[in-house]
Amino acid sequence: MRLLHTSDWHLGQTLHNYERGYEHQHFLDWLLATLVAERIDVLLVAGDVFDNANPSAASQKQLYVFLQQARARLPALQMIVIAGNHDSAGRLEAPAPLLADYGTHMLGHILRDEAGQIDLERLLLPLTGPNGQVEAWCLAVPFLRPGDVPKLPAGSGQDAYLGGIALLYRQLTELALARRQPGQAIIAMGHCHMVGGEMSNDSERRIVIGGTEMLPSGIFDPAIAYAALGHLHLAQAVGGQPHIRYCGSPIPLSFAEVHYRHQVLCLDIAGERLQEVRAIDIPRAVPLLRVPDKPAPVAEVLAQLAALDLPDTPHEAQPFLEVRVRLDAPEPGLRTRIEAALDGKPVRLAKIETSSAARSTAIESMTLDQLAQLQPDEIFRRLYQQKFGKEAPPEQLSALAELLLPQY
């Protein structure tokens, strides 16, 4: 049985006000061809299908056209789509009754009966192989908010949210173990932040302020052959475990992701076991450029921009550009000078990032170990100096640190 794991499409996303429909369509066309070429039995989409809870009509059309085309090309294909924290669970599930007849399951909500018990049955889906027989069971768990998780027994001493998530996976695993026949695998899905997962700093939004949302990999029972995760945009194995994986986003969603290896993961399941995980790289339709690689003085930056030699491309395929300037003093007219250096070049100026020399030496060059040795007041004193170019009022530092530190 062969499955394809993808997530974090973020259809409808804009990059500094530039629409990205062309890139997403390029990915979806490539994904359709890959499903056919690899003869995929099951497509797993682990959340954040859309970039926001109120996606545009064009974004929704992109999704539903793709689902229709995939089913037409592969009539036996099953598609399991769970909601992420960016998705509207209700909007994603609205067409589910129609799509279920075509092998597509959309899971956004956790439903309860009159007694308040979670409906586990709708979250446990049988997966059929090329012979039409059930070969695996999928724990299709969407993004969970605190009100979605089961309540822990009184006096458990566990965090109600994290412990509730672990309990839900345990309940679903027990149901799957009771339901499966010998030789049938168990696959888990989730949209969450696992302990040790590496984030990009500016394109991934925290599920919950602070770090309490991080889940240990131990929530996945050893009986689970593979855990298909979404939320983090960098493809990675959690804790070095090859069967617990983030596939990452299909396109770079910020300049922090410019060097990410964007991919989908192809899984081969043999009986109850994961046989192989293979990464398939996604071709990038539109390059992202950072000039220079590290912030530099204005004159050096302008010289590099003037020397840019880029091939002519249609407007929708022209690279996005982030210009990185280090300033020692205010620079009036900086944007005008940058635009003049780029005049006539087939590139789209998306962002101008400025920093001061003090910031480069005081913060950006520090290691995590060095930062960990600083007191919160000192960290925020330096950040204030970088941002505003002056010393922060001492009486405000403690309050500022207390307010903001949990976000870091």
mmCIF file of C-alpha atoms in Angstrom:
data_model
loop_
_atom_site.group_PDB
_atom_site.id
_atom_site.type_symbol
_atom_site.label_atom_id
_atom_site.label_comp_id
_atom_site.label_asym_id
_atom_site.label_seq_id
_atom_site.Cartn_x
_atom_site.Cartn_y
_atom_site.Cartn_z
ATOM 1 C CA MET A 1 0.000 0.000 0.000
ATOM 2 C CA ARG A 2 1.383 3.410 -0.951
ATOM 3 C CA LEU A 3 0.493 6.745 0.693
ATOM 4 C CA LEU A 4 1.557 10.330 0.049
ATOM 5 C CA HIS A 5 1.922 12.733 3.003
ATOM 6 C CA THR A 6 1.600 16.483 2.461
ATOM 7 C CA SER A 7 0.459 19.453 4.562
ATOM 8 C CA ASP A 8 0.431 23.216 5.040
ATOM 9 C CA TRP A 9 -0.635 24.234 1.557
ATOM 10 C CA HIS A 10 -1.855 27.633 2.817
ATOM 11 C CA LEU A 11 -3.904 28.254 -0.324
ATOM 12 C CA GLY A 12 -4.611 31.977 -0.639
ATOM 13 C CA GLN A 13 -1.452 33.082 1.136
ATOM 14 C CA THR A 14 0.144 36.356 0.067
ATOM 15 C CA LEU A 15 3.810 37.264 0.409
ATOM 16 C CA HIS A 16 4.074 40.925 1.376
ATOM 17 C CA ASN A 17 0.891 41.654 -0.605
ATOM 18 C CA TYR A 18 1.844 39.575 -3.636
ATOM 19 C CA GLU A 19 -0.703 36.929 -4.623
ATOM 20 C CA ARG A 20 0.652 33.381 -4.873
ATOM 21 C CA GLY A 21 -2.083 31.595 -6.784
ATOM 22 C CA TYR A 22 0.330 30.851 -9.637
ATOM 23 C CA GLU A 23 2.737 29.021 -7.316
ATOM 24 C CA HIS A 24 -0.011 27.057 -5.613
ATOM 25 C CA GLN A 25 -1.495 26.001 -8.944
ATOM 26 C CA HIS A 26 1.955 24.928 -10.113
ATOM 27 C CA PHE A 27 2.254 22.769 -6.974
ATOM 28 C CA LEU A 28 -1.217 21.248 -7.339
ATOM 29 C CA ASP A 29 -0.568 20.380 -10.988
ATOM 30 C CA TRP A 30 2.730 18.766 -9.994
ATOM 31 C CA LEU A 31 1.057 16.915 -7.109
ATOM 32 C CA LEU A 32 -1.600 15.510 -9.429
ATOM 33 C CA ALA A 33 1.064 14.225 -11.817
ATOM 34 C CA THR A 34 3.009 12.751 -8.875
ATOM 35 C CA LEU A 35 -0.042 10.906 -7.539
ATOM 36 C CA VAL A 36 -0.491 9.282 -10.931
ATOM 37 C CA ALA A 37 3.207 8.529 -11.516
ATOM 38 C CA GLU A 38 3.652 6.977 -8.057
ATOM 39 C CA ARG A 39 0.305 5.132 -8.210
ATOM 40 C CA ILE A 40 -0.721 6.435 -4.798
ATOM 41 C CA ASP A 41 -3.511 4.664 -2.921
ATOM 42 C CA VAL A 42 -4.071 7.283 -0.182
ATOM 43 C CA LEU A 43 -3.318 11.018 -0.038
ATOM 44 C CA LEU A 44 -2.912 12.466 3.471
ATOM 45 C CA VAL A 45 -3.235 16.254 3.854
ATOM 46 C CA ALA A 46 -2.284 17.130 7.439
ATOM 47 C CA GLY A 47 -3.923 20.516 7.920
ATOM 48 C CA ASP A 48 -3.662 24.203 6.993
ATOM 49 C CA VAL A 49 -5.177 23.657 3.580
ATOM 50 C CA PHE A 50 -6.064 27.351 3.496
ATOM 51 C CA ASP A 51 -4.097 30.286 4.847
ATOM 52 C CA ASN A 52 -7.015 31.744 6.783
ATOM 53 C CA ALA A 53 -10.459 30.865 8.078
ATOM 54 C CA ASN A 54 -12.213 32.849 5.344
ATOM 55 C CA PRO A 55 -10.480 31.781 2.126
ATOM 56 C CA SER A 56 -11.210 33.467 -1.168
ATOM 57 C CA ALA A 57 -13.473 31.880 -3.758
ATOM 58 C CA ALA A 58 -10.414 31.384 -5.977
ATOM 59 C CA SER A 59 -8.595 29.445 -3.238
ATOM 60 C CA GLN A 60 -11.590 27.217 -2.583
ATOM 61 C CA LYS A 61 -11.968 26.571 -6.306
ATOM 62 C CA GLN A 62 -8.292 25.549 -6.488
ATOM 63 C CA LEU A 63 -8.862 22.933 -3.801
ATOM 64 C CA TYR A 64 -12.066 21.451 -5.197
ATOM 65 C CA VAL A 65 -10.832 21.365 -8.788
ATOM 66 C CA PHE A 66 -7.755 19.495 -7.582
ATOM 67 C CA LEU A 67 -9.840 16.969 -5.608
ATOM 68 C CA GLN A 68 -12.060 16.374 -8.635
ATOM 69 C CA GLN A 69 -9.102 15.964 -10.993
ATOM 70 C CA ALA A 70 -7.285 13.612 -8.625
ATOM 71 C CA ARG A 71 -10.302 11.358 -8.298
ATOM 72 C CA ALA A 72 -10.866 11.401 -12.060
ATOM 73 C CA ARG A 73 -7.272 10.379 -12.762
ATOM 74 C CA LEU A 74 -7.163 7.790 -9.947
ATOM 75 C CA PRO A 75 -10.692 6.448 -9.381
ATOM 76 C CA ALA A 76 -9.652 4.326 -6.368
ATOM 77 C CA LEU A 77 -7.700 7.125 -4.654
ATOM 78 C CA GLN A 78 -8.650 7.928 -1.060
ATOM 79 C CA MET A 79 -7.955 11.429 0.247
ATOM 80 C CA ILE A 80 -7.925 12.275 3.967
ATOM 81 C CA VAL A 81 -7.884 16.009 4.764
ATOM 82 C CA ILE A 82 -7.782 17.333 8.336
ATOM 83 C CA ALA A 83 -8.166 20.940 9.463
ATOM 84 C CA GLY A 84 -5.202 22.920 10.750
ATOM 85 C CA ASN A 85 -5.115 25.941 13.038
ATOM 86 C CA HIS A 86 -5.425 28.280 10.030
ATOM 87 C CA ASP A 87 -8.496 26.510 8.667
ATOM 88 C CA SER A 88 -12.139 27.034 9.553
ATOM 89 C CA ALA A 89 -13.236 23.586 10.722
ATOM 90 C CA GLY A 90 -16.829 24.276 9.711
ATOM 91 C CA ARG A 91 -15.963 25.630 6.270
ATOM 92 C CA LEU A 92 -13.648 22.714 5.556
ATOM 93 C CA GLU A 93 -16.254 20.160 6.589
ATOM 94 C CA ALA A 94 -19.228 21.788 4.838
ATOM 95 C CA PRO A 95 -18.898 19.756 1.588
ATOM 96 C CA ALA A 96 -17.820 16.565 3.415
ATOM 97 C CA PRO A 97 -21.105 14.653 2.834
ATOM 98 C CA LEU A 98 -20.764 15.109 -0.927
ATOM 99 C CA LEU A 99 -17.019 14.431 -1.050
ATOM 100 C CA ALA A 100 -17.260 11.237 1.041
ATOM 101 C CA ASP A 101 -19.025 9.513 -1.853
ATOM 102 C CA TYR A 102 -15.905 10.178 -3.936
ATOM 103 C CA GLY A 103 -13.366 8.812 -1.484
ATOM 104 C CA THR A 104 -12.486 12.154 0.117
ATOM 105 C CA HIS A 105 -12.841 12.609 3.884
ATOM 106 C CA MET A 106 -12.696 16.123 5.373
ATOM 107 C CA LEU A 107 -12.264 16.216 9.167
ATOM 108 C CA GLY A 108 -12.476 19.550 10.954
ATOM 109 C CA HIS A 109 -14.605 19.124 14.072
ATOM 110 C CA ILE A 110 -14.549 16.968 17.159
ATOM 111 C CA LEU A 111 -18.173 15.918 17.715
ATOM 112 C CA ARG A 112 -19.765 14.729 20.956
ATOM 113 C CA ASP A 113 -22.961 12.851 21.736
ATOM 114 C CA GLU A 114 -25.634 13.998 24.199
ATOM 115 C CA ALA A 115 -23.626 12.554 27.075
ATOM 116 C CA GLY A 116 -20.594 14.610 26.066
ATOM 117 C CA GLN A 117 -18.592 11.625 24.790
ATOM 118 C CA ILE A 118 -16.377 12.215 21.764
ATOM 119 C CA ASP A 119 -17.484 10.439 18.592
ATOM 120 C CA LEU A 120 -14.357 8.372 18.007
ATOM 121 C CA GLU A 121 -15.832 6.382 15.133
ATOM 122 C CA ARG A 122 -15.809 9.300 12.687
ATOM 123 C CA LEU A 123 -12.104 9.909 13.398
ATOM 124 C CA LEU A 124 -11.123 6.301 12.601
ATOM 125 C CA LEU A 125 -11.092 5.669 8.864
ATOM 126 C CA PRO A 126 -10.404 2.394 7.013
ATOM 127 C CA LEU A 127 -7.843 2.694 4.218
ATOM 128 C CA THR A 128 -8.059 0.371 1.227
ATOM 129 C CA GLY A 129 -5.153 -0.819 -0.871
ATOM 130 C CA PRO A 130 -4.940 -1.418 -4.622
ATOM 131 C CA ASN A 131 -6.940 -4.638 -4.246
ATOM 132 C CA GLY A 132 -9.848 -2.785 -2.673
ATOM 133 C CA GLN A 133 -9.377 -4.484 0.691
ATOM 134 C CA VAL A 134 -8.813 -2.670 4.002
ATOM 135 C CA GLU A 135 -5.069 -2.602 4.626
ATOM 136 C CA ALA A 136 -4.782 0.116 7.292
ATOM 137 C CA TRP A 137 -6.693 2.315 9.722
ATOM 138 C CA CYS A 138 -6.188 6.072 9.976
ATOM 139 C CA LEU A 139 -6.545 8.133 13.154
ATOM 140 C CA ALA A 140 -7.669 11.344 11.400
ATOM 141 C CA VAL A 141 -7.280 13.910 14.198
ATOM 142 C CA PRO A 142 -7.688 17.582 13.179
ATOM 143 C CA PHE A 143 -6.150 20.523 15.007
ATOM 144 C CA LEU A 144 -7.327 20.352 18.611
ATOM 145 C CA ARG A 145 -8.308 23.325 20.732
ATOM 146 C CA PRO A 146 -8.620 23.017 24.523
ATOM 147 C CA GLY A 147 -12.382 22.485 24.313
ATOM 148 C CA ASP A 148 -11.957 19.591 21.864
ATOM 149 C CA VAL A 149 -10.004 17.192 24.056
ATOM 150 C CA PRO A 150 -11.470 14.637 26.496
ATOM 151 C CA LYS A 151 -11.411 15.490 30.181
ATOM 152 C CA LEU A 152 -8.819 13.774 32.329
ATOM 153 C CA PRO A 153 -9.743 11.849 35.463
ATOM 154 C CA ALA A 154 -9.772 13.989 38.591
ATOM 155 C CA GLY A 155 -6.404 14.139 40.323
ATOM 156 C CA SER A 156 -4.396 12.993 37.306
ATOM 157 C CA GLY A 157 -1.881 15.790 37.858
ATOM 158 C CA GLN A 158 -1.444 16.258 34.085
ATOM 159 C CA ASP A 159 -1.867 19.365 31.987
ATOM 160 C CA ALA A 160 -5.531 19.300 30.897
ATOM 161 C CA TYR A 161 -4.755 20.183 27.264
ATOM 162 C CA LEU A 162 -1.673 18.073 26.601
ATOM 163 C CA GLY A 163 -2.966 15.184 28.677
ATOM 164 C CA GLY A 164 -6.305 15.396 26.881
ATOM 165 C CA ILE A 165 -4.640 15.152 23.479
ATOM 166 C CA ALA A 166 -2.625 12.120 24.607
ATOM 167 C CA LEU A 167 -5.809 10.514 25.954
ATOM 168 C CA LEU A 168 -7.653 11.054 22.661
ATOM 169 C CA TYR A 169 -4.865 9.393 20.656
ATOM 170 C CA ARG A 170 -4.804 6.554 23.175
ATOM 171 C CA GLN A 171 -8.555 6.042 22.885
ATOM 172 C CA LEU A 172 -8.390 6.069 19.096
ATOM 173 C CA THR A 173 -5.447 3.662 19.064
ATOM 174 C CA GLU A 174 -7.319 1.239 21.313
ATOM 175 C CA LEU A 175 -10.326 1.421 18.989
ATOM 176 C CA ALA A 176 -8.119 0.806 15.961
ATOM 177 C CA LEU A 177 -6.414 -2.167 17.640
ATOM 178 C CA ALA A 178 -9.812 -3.658 18.408
ATOM 179 C CA ARG A 179 -11.050 -3.057 14.865
ATOM 180 C CA ARG A 180 -8.094 -4.086 12.734
ATOM 181 C CA GLN A 181 -7.392 -7.542 11.412
ATOM 182 C CA PRO A 182 -3.924 -9.161 11.414
ATOM 183 C CA GLY A 183 -1.685 -7.512 8.828
ATOM 184 C CA GLN A 184 -3.457 -4.137 8.888
ATOM 185 C CA ALA A 185 -1.388 -1.061 9.806
ATOM 186 C CA ILE A 186 -2.342 1.955 11.930
ATOM 187 C CA ILE A 187 -1.585 5.458 10.624
ATOM 188 C CA ALA A 188 -2.000 8.607 12.743
ATOM 189 C CA MET A 189 -2.552 12.171 11.522
ATOM 190 C CA GLY A 190 -2.210 15.382 13.498
ATOM 191 C CA HIS A 191 -1.721 19.130 13.166
ATOM 192 C CA CYS A 192 0.352 20.119 16.182
ATOM 193 C CA HIS A 193 3.737 21.223 17.490
ATOM 194 C CA MET A 194 5.854 18.356 18.776
ATOM 195 C CA VAL A 195 8.653 18.722 21.320
ATOM 196 C CA GLY A 196 11.900 19.288 19.444
ATOM 197 C CA GLY A 197 10.199 20.434 16.254
ATOM 198 C CA GLU A 198 12.137 23.174 14.439
ATOM 199 C CA MET A 199 10.176 26.270 13.431
ATOM 200 C CA SER A 200 10.908 29.118 11.054
ATOM 201 C CA ASN A 201 10.713 32.329 13.054
ATOM 202 C CA ASP A 202 8.296 34.435 11.034
ATOM 203 C CA SER A 203 5.993 32.244 8.971
ATOM 204 C CA GLU A 204 4.620 29.811 11.529
ATOM 205 C CA ARG A 205 2.168 31.190 14.042
ATOM 206 C CA ARG A 206 2.130 29.654 17.475
ATOM 207 C CA ILE A 207 -0.846 27.450 18.288
ATOM 208 C CA VAL A 208 -0.940 28.805 21.833
ATOM 209 C CA ILE A 209 1.100 31.636 23.357
ATOM 210 C CA GLY A 210 4.030 30.135 25.192
ATOM 211 C CA GLY A 211 5.412 26.608 24.892
ATOM 212 C CA THR A 212 2.680 24.595 26.573
ATOM 213 C CA GLU A 213 1.321 23.339 23.274
ATOM 214 C CA MET A 214 4.394 21.181 22.536
ATOM 215 C CA LEU A 215 3.524 17.494 22.524
ATOM 216 C CA PRO A 216 5.915 14.625 23.330
ATOM 217 C CA SER A 217 6.354 11.959 20.675
ATOM 218 C CA GLY A 218 5.304 9.413 23.293
ATOM 219 C CA ILE A 219 1.649 10.241 22.570
ATOM 220 C CA PHE A 220 1.987 7.894 19.578
ATOM 221 C CA ASP A 221 1.658 4.258 20.619
ATOM 222 C CA PRO A 222 4.343 1.826 19.337
ATOM 223 C CA ALA A 223 1.556 0.115 17.373
ATOM 224 C CA ILE A 224 1.320 3.188 15.102
ATOM 225 C CA ALA A 225 3.303 2.520 11.934
ATOM 226 C CA TYR A 226 3.501 6.169 10.853
ATOM 227 C CA ALA A 227 2.432 9.594 12.171
ATOM 228 C CA ALA A 228 1.733 12.138 9.406
ATOM 229 C CA LEU A 229 2.042 15.610 10.931
ATOM 230 C CA GLY A 230 1.369 19.155 9.832
ATOM 231 C CA HIS A 231 1.974 22.660 11.251
ATOM 232 C CA LEU A 232 5.778 23.038 11.037
ATOM 233 C CA HIS A 233 6.990 24.103 7.612
ATOM 234 C CA LEU A 234 10.418 22.454 7.714
ATOM 235 C CA ALA A 235 10.379 18.791 6.691
ATOM 236 C CA GLN A 236 11.765 16.816 9.630
ATOM 237 C CA ALA A 237 11.602 13.626 11.641
ATOM 238 C CA VAL A 238 10.555 14.220 15.255
ATOM 239 C CA GLY A 239 13.258 13.267 17.730
ATOM 240 C CA GLY A 240 15.115 11.351 15.033
ATOM 241 C CA GLN A 241 12.241 8.881 14.711
ATOM 242 C CA PRO A 242 11.714 8.194 10.996
ATOM 243 C CA HIS A 243 8.084 7.149 11.439
ATOM 244 C CA ILE A 244 6.964 10.432 13.087
ATOM 245 C CA ARG A 245 7.327 13.091 10.411
ATOM 246 C CA TYR A 246 6.527 16.595 9.281
ATOM 247 C CA CYS A 247 6.536 16.770 5.489
ATOM 248 C CA GLY A 248 6.703 20.583 5.555
ATOM 249 C CA SER A 249 5.031 23.192 3.361
ATOM 250 C CA PRO A 250 5.080 22.797 -0.445
ATOM 251 C CA ILE A 251 6.270 26.361 -1.116
ATOM 252 C CA PRO A 252 8.334 28.790 0.989
ATOM 253 C CA LEU A 253 5.838 30.862 2.956
ATOM 254 C CA SER A 254 8.372 33.476 4.051
ATOM 255 C CA PHE A 255 11.954 34.440 3.295
ATOM 256 C CA ALA A 256 12.989 32.505 6.408
ATOM 257 C CA GLU A 257 12.124 29.364 4.414
ATOM 258 C CA VAL A 258 14.132 30.245 1.319
ATOM 259 C CA HIS A 259 16.592 27.385 1.852
ATOM 260 C CA TYR A 260 14.059 24.767 2.959
ATOM 261 C CA ARG A 261 13.890 21.544 0.976
ATOM 262 C CA HIS A 262 10.194 21.488 0.115
ATOM 263 C CA GLN A 263 8.888 17.983 -0.413
ATOM 264 C CA VAL A 264 6.149 15.425 -0.066
ATOM 265 C CA LEU A 265 6.735 12.068 1.599
ATOM 266 C CA CYS A 266 5.924 8.788 -0.121
ATOM 267 C CA LEU A 267 5.222 5.901 2.276
ATOM 268 C CA ASP A 268 5.192 2.213 1.525
ATOM 269 C CA ILE A 269 3.299 0.104 4.074
ATOM 270 C CA ALA A 270 3.785 -3.673 4.146
ATOM 271 C CA GLY A 271 1.352 -5.411 6.458
ATOM 272 C CA GLU A 272 1.395 -3.699 9.846
ATOM 273 C CA ARG A 273 4.787 -2.057 9.305
ATOM 274 C CA LEU A 274 6.261 0.988 7.617
ATOM 275 C CA GLN A 275 8.535 -0.348 4.909
ATOM 276 C CA GLU A 276 10.019 2.867 3.490
ATOM 277 C CA VAL A 277 9.714 6.658 3.599
ATOM 278 C CA ARG A 278 10.919 8.465 0.493
ATOM 279 C CA ALA A 279 11.100 12.245 0.031
ATOM 280 C CA ILE A 280 10.079 13.653 -3.348
ATOM 281 C CA ASP A 281 11.305 17.206 -3.918
ATOM 282 C CA ILE A 282 8.783 19.779 -5.134
ATOM 283 C CA PRO A 283 10.015 22.002 -7.986
ATOM 284 C CA ARG A 284 9.890 25.692 -7.080
ATOM 285 C CA ALA A 285 7.859 27.729 -9.548
ATOM 286 C CA VAL A 286 9.044 31.133 -8.308
ATOM 287 C CA PRO A 287 12.493 31.725 -6.740
ATOM 288 C CA LEU A 288 12.912 33.709 -3.523
ATOM 289 C CA LEU A 289 16.052 35.850 -3.438
ATOM 290 C CA ARG A 290 17.790 37.510 -0.513
ATOM 291 C CA VAL A 291 20.290 40.213 -1.512
ATOM 292 C CA PRO A 292 22.762 40.255 0.061
ATOM 293 C CA ASP A 293 22.927 36.978 1.986
ATOM 294 C CA LYS A 294 23.605 38.952 5.162
ATOM 295 C CA PRO A 295 22.726 42.610 5.857
ATOM 296 C CA ALA A 296 25.316 44.976 4.375
ATOM 297 C CA PRO A 297 25.874 48.768 4.093
ATOM 298 C CA VAL A 298 23.733 50.691 1.610
ATOM 299 C CA ALA A 299 26.452 51.213 -1.009
ATOM 300 C CA GLU A 300 27.336 47.526 -1.086
ATOM 301 C CA VAL A 301 23.674 46.523 -1.337
ATOM 302 C CA LEU A 302 22.994 48.926 -4.210
ATOM 303 C CA ALA A 303 26.039 47.619 -6.087
ATOM 304 C CA GLN A 304 24.836 44.025 -5.735
ATOM 305 C CA LEU A 305 21.342 44.956 -6.894
ATOM 306 C CA ALA A 306 22.703 46.781 -9.936
ATOM 307 C CA ALA A 307 24.785 43.696 -10.797
ATOM 308 C CA LEU A 308 21.804 41.312 -10.667
ATOM 309 C CA ASP A 309 21.556 39.447 -13.957
ATOM 310 C CA LEU A 310 18.259 37.579 -14.174
ATOM 311 C CA PRO A 311 16.654 35.854 -17.162
ATOM 312 C CA ASP A 312 13.468 37.332 -18.603
ATOM 313 C CA THR A 313 10.414 35.547 -17.217
ATOM 314 C CA PRO A 314 6.657 36.194 -17.237
ATOM 315 C CA HIS A 315 5.554 38.494 -14.438
ATOM 316 C CA GLU A 316 3.849 35.746 -12.406
ATOM 317 C CA ALA A 317 7.078 33.708 -12.410
ATOM 318 C CA GLN A 318 9.470 36.554 -11.584
ATOM 319 C CA PRO A 319 11.491 36.054 -8.362
ATOM 320 C CA PHE A 320 10.462 37.687 -5.106
ATOM 321 C CA LEU A 321 13.252 39.758 -3.594
ATOM 322 C CA GLU A 322 14.130 40.643 -0.017
ATOM 323 C CA VAL A 323 16.750 43.395 0.252
ATOM 324 C CA ARG A 324 18.779 43.341 3.477
ATOM 325 C CA VAL A 325 20.403 46.613 4.529
ATOM 326 C CA ARG A 326 22.492 47.438 7.582
ATOM 327 C CA LEU A 327 22.112 51.055 8.589
ATOM 328 C CA ASP A 328 24.452 53.085 10.756
ATOM 329 C CA ALA A 329 22.160 56.130 10.568
ATOM 330 C CA PRO A 330 18.746 57.032 9.111
ATOM 331 C CA GLU A 331 18.721 56.738 5.315
ATOM 332 C CA PRO A 332 16.040 58.974 3.723
ATOM 333 C CA GLY A 333 14.881 57.815 0.308
ATOM 334 C CA LEU A 334 16.223 54.290 0.753
ATOM 335 C CA ARG A 335 13.336 52.601 -1.035
ATOM 336 C CA THR A 336 13.586 54.997 -3.990
ATOM 337 C CA ARG A 337 17.308 54.227 -4.387
ATOM 338 C CA ILE A 338 16.665 50.485 -4.212
ATOM 339 C CA GLU A 339 13.868 50.690 -6.792
ATOM 340 C CA ALA A 340 16.132 52.705 -9.083
ATOM 341 C CA ALA A 341 18.849 50.032 -8.862
ATOM 342 C CA LEU A 342 16.253 47.403 -9.807
ATOM 343 C CA ASP A 343 14.689 49.389 -12.643
ATOM 344 C CA GLY A 344 14.055 47.159 -15.657
ATOM 345 C CA LYS A 345 15.062 43.945 -13.907
ATOM 346 C CA PRO A 346 12.589 41.007 -13.952
ATOM 347 C CA VAL A 347 12.196 40.799 -10.176
ATOM 348 C CA ARG A 348 9.497 41.729 -7.648
ATOM 349 C CA LEU A 349 10.639 43.732 -4.615
ATOM 350 C CA ALA A 350 8.731 42.169 -1.726
ATOM 351 C CA LYS A 351 10.574 43.341 1.383
ATOM 352 C CA ILE A 352 13.289 45.703 2.564
ATOM 353 C CA GLU A 353 14.759 44.495 5.845
ATOM 354 C CA THR A 354 16.811 47.023 7.765
ATOM 355 C CA SER A 355 18.957 46.457 10.828
ATOM 356 C CA SER A 356 21.500 48.461 12.756
ATOM 357 C CA ALA A 357 25.130 47.575 13.282
ATOM 358 C CA ALA A 358 24.434 47.364 17.013
ATOM 359 C CA ARG A 359 21.744 44.775 16.405
ATOM 360 C CA SER A 360 23.999 42.661 14.221
ATOM 361 C CA THR A 361 26.722 42.486 16.822
ATOM 362 C CA ALA A 362 24.608 42.407 19.972
ATOM 363 C CA ILE A 363 21.845 39.939 19.127
ATOM 364 C CA GLU A 364 22.095 38.269 15.730
ATOM 365 C CA SER A 365 25.621 36.994 16.347
ATOM 366 C CA MET A 366 24.805 35.521 19.749
ATOM 367 C CA THR A 367 24.337 31.781 20.166
ATOM 368 C CA LEU A 368 21.364 30.294 22.009
ATOM 369 C CA ASP A 369 23.701 29.383 24.874
ATOM 370 C CA GLN A 370 24.832 33.010 25.135
ATOM 371 C CA LEU A 371 21.248 34.275 25.081
ATOM 372 C CA ALA A 372 20.270 31.773 27.770
ATOM 373 C CA GLN A 373 22.833 33.346 30.109
ATOM 374 C CA LEU A 374 21.168 36.771 29.906
ATOM 375 C CA GLN A 375 18.488 37.884 32.313
ATOM 376 C CA PRO A 376 15.097 38.778 30.749
ATOM 377 C CA ASP A 377 15.585 42.462 31.569
ATOM 378 C CA GLU A 378 18.890 42.489 29.692
ATOM 379 C CA ILE A 379 17.405 40.749 26.634
ATOM 380 C CA PHE A 380 14.627 43.298 26.376
ATOM 381 C CA ARG A 381 16.965 46.211 27.082
ATOM 382 C CA ARG A 382 18.982 45.193 24.016
ATOM 383 C CA LEU A 383 15.876 44.589 21.900
ATOM 384 C CA TYR A 384 14.529 48.035 22.827
ATOM 385 C CA GLN A 385 17.865 49.623 21.932
ATOM 386 C CA GLN A 386 17.859 47.880 18.548
ATOM 387 C CA LYS A 387 14.282 48.864 17.743
ATOM 388 C CA PHE A 388 14.206 52.462 18.915
ATOM 389 C CA GLY A 389 17.875 53.470 18.984
ATOM 390 C CA LYS A 390 17.764 54.602 22.610
ATOM 391 C CA GLU A 391 17.826 53.170 26.091
ATOM 392 C CA ALA A 392 14.534 51.841 27.471
ATOM 393 C CA PRO A 393 13.118 53.440 30.648
ATOM 394 C CA PRO A 394 14.360 51.147 33.447
ATOM 395 C CA GLU A 395 10.986 51.064 35.180
ATOM 396 C CA GLN A 396 9.394 49.507 32.059
ATOM 397 C CA LEU A 397 11.817 46.659 31.476
ATOM 398 C CA SER A 398 10.572 44.208 34.098
ATOM 399 C CA ALA A 399 6.949 44.663 33.063
ATOM 400 C CA LEU A 400 7.861 44.305 29.375
ATOM 401 C CA ALA A 401 9.867 41.142 29.975
ATOM 402 C CA GLU A 402 7.122 39.595 32.100
ATOM 403 C CA LEU A 403 4.542 40.318 29.398
ATOM 404 C CA LEU A 404 6.474 39.196 26.338
ATOM 405 C CA LEU A 405 8.929 36.504 27.447
ATOM 406 C CA PRO A 406 6.369 33.626 27.365
ATOM 407 C CA GLN A 407 6.036 34.173 23.605
ATOM 408 C CA TYR A 408 9.696 33.261 23.127
#
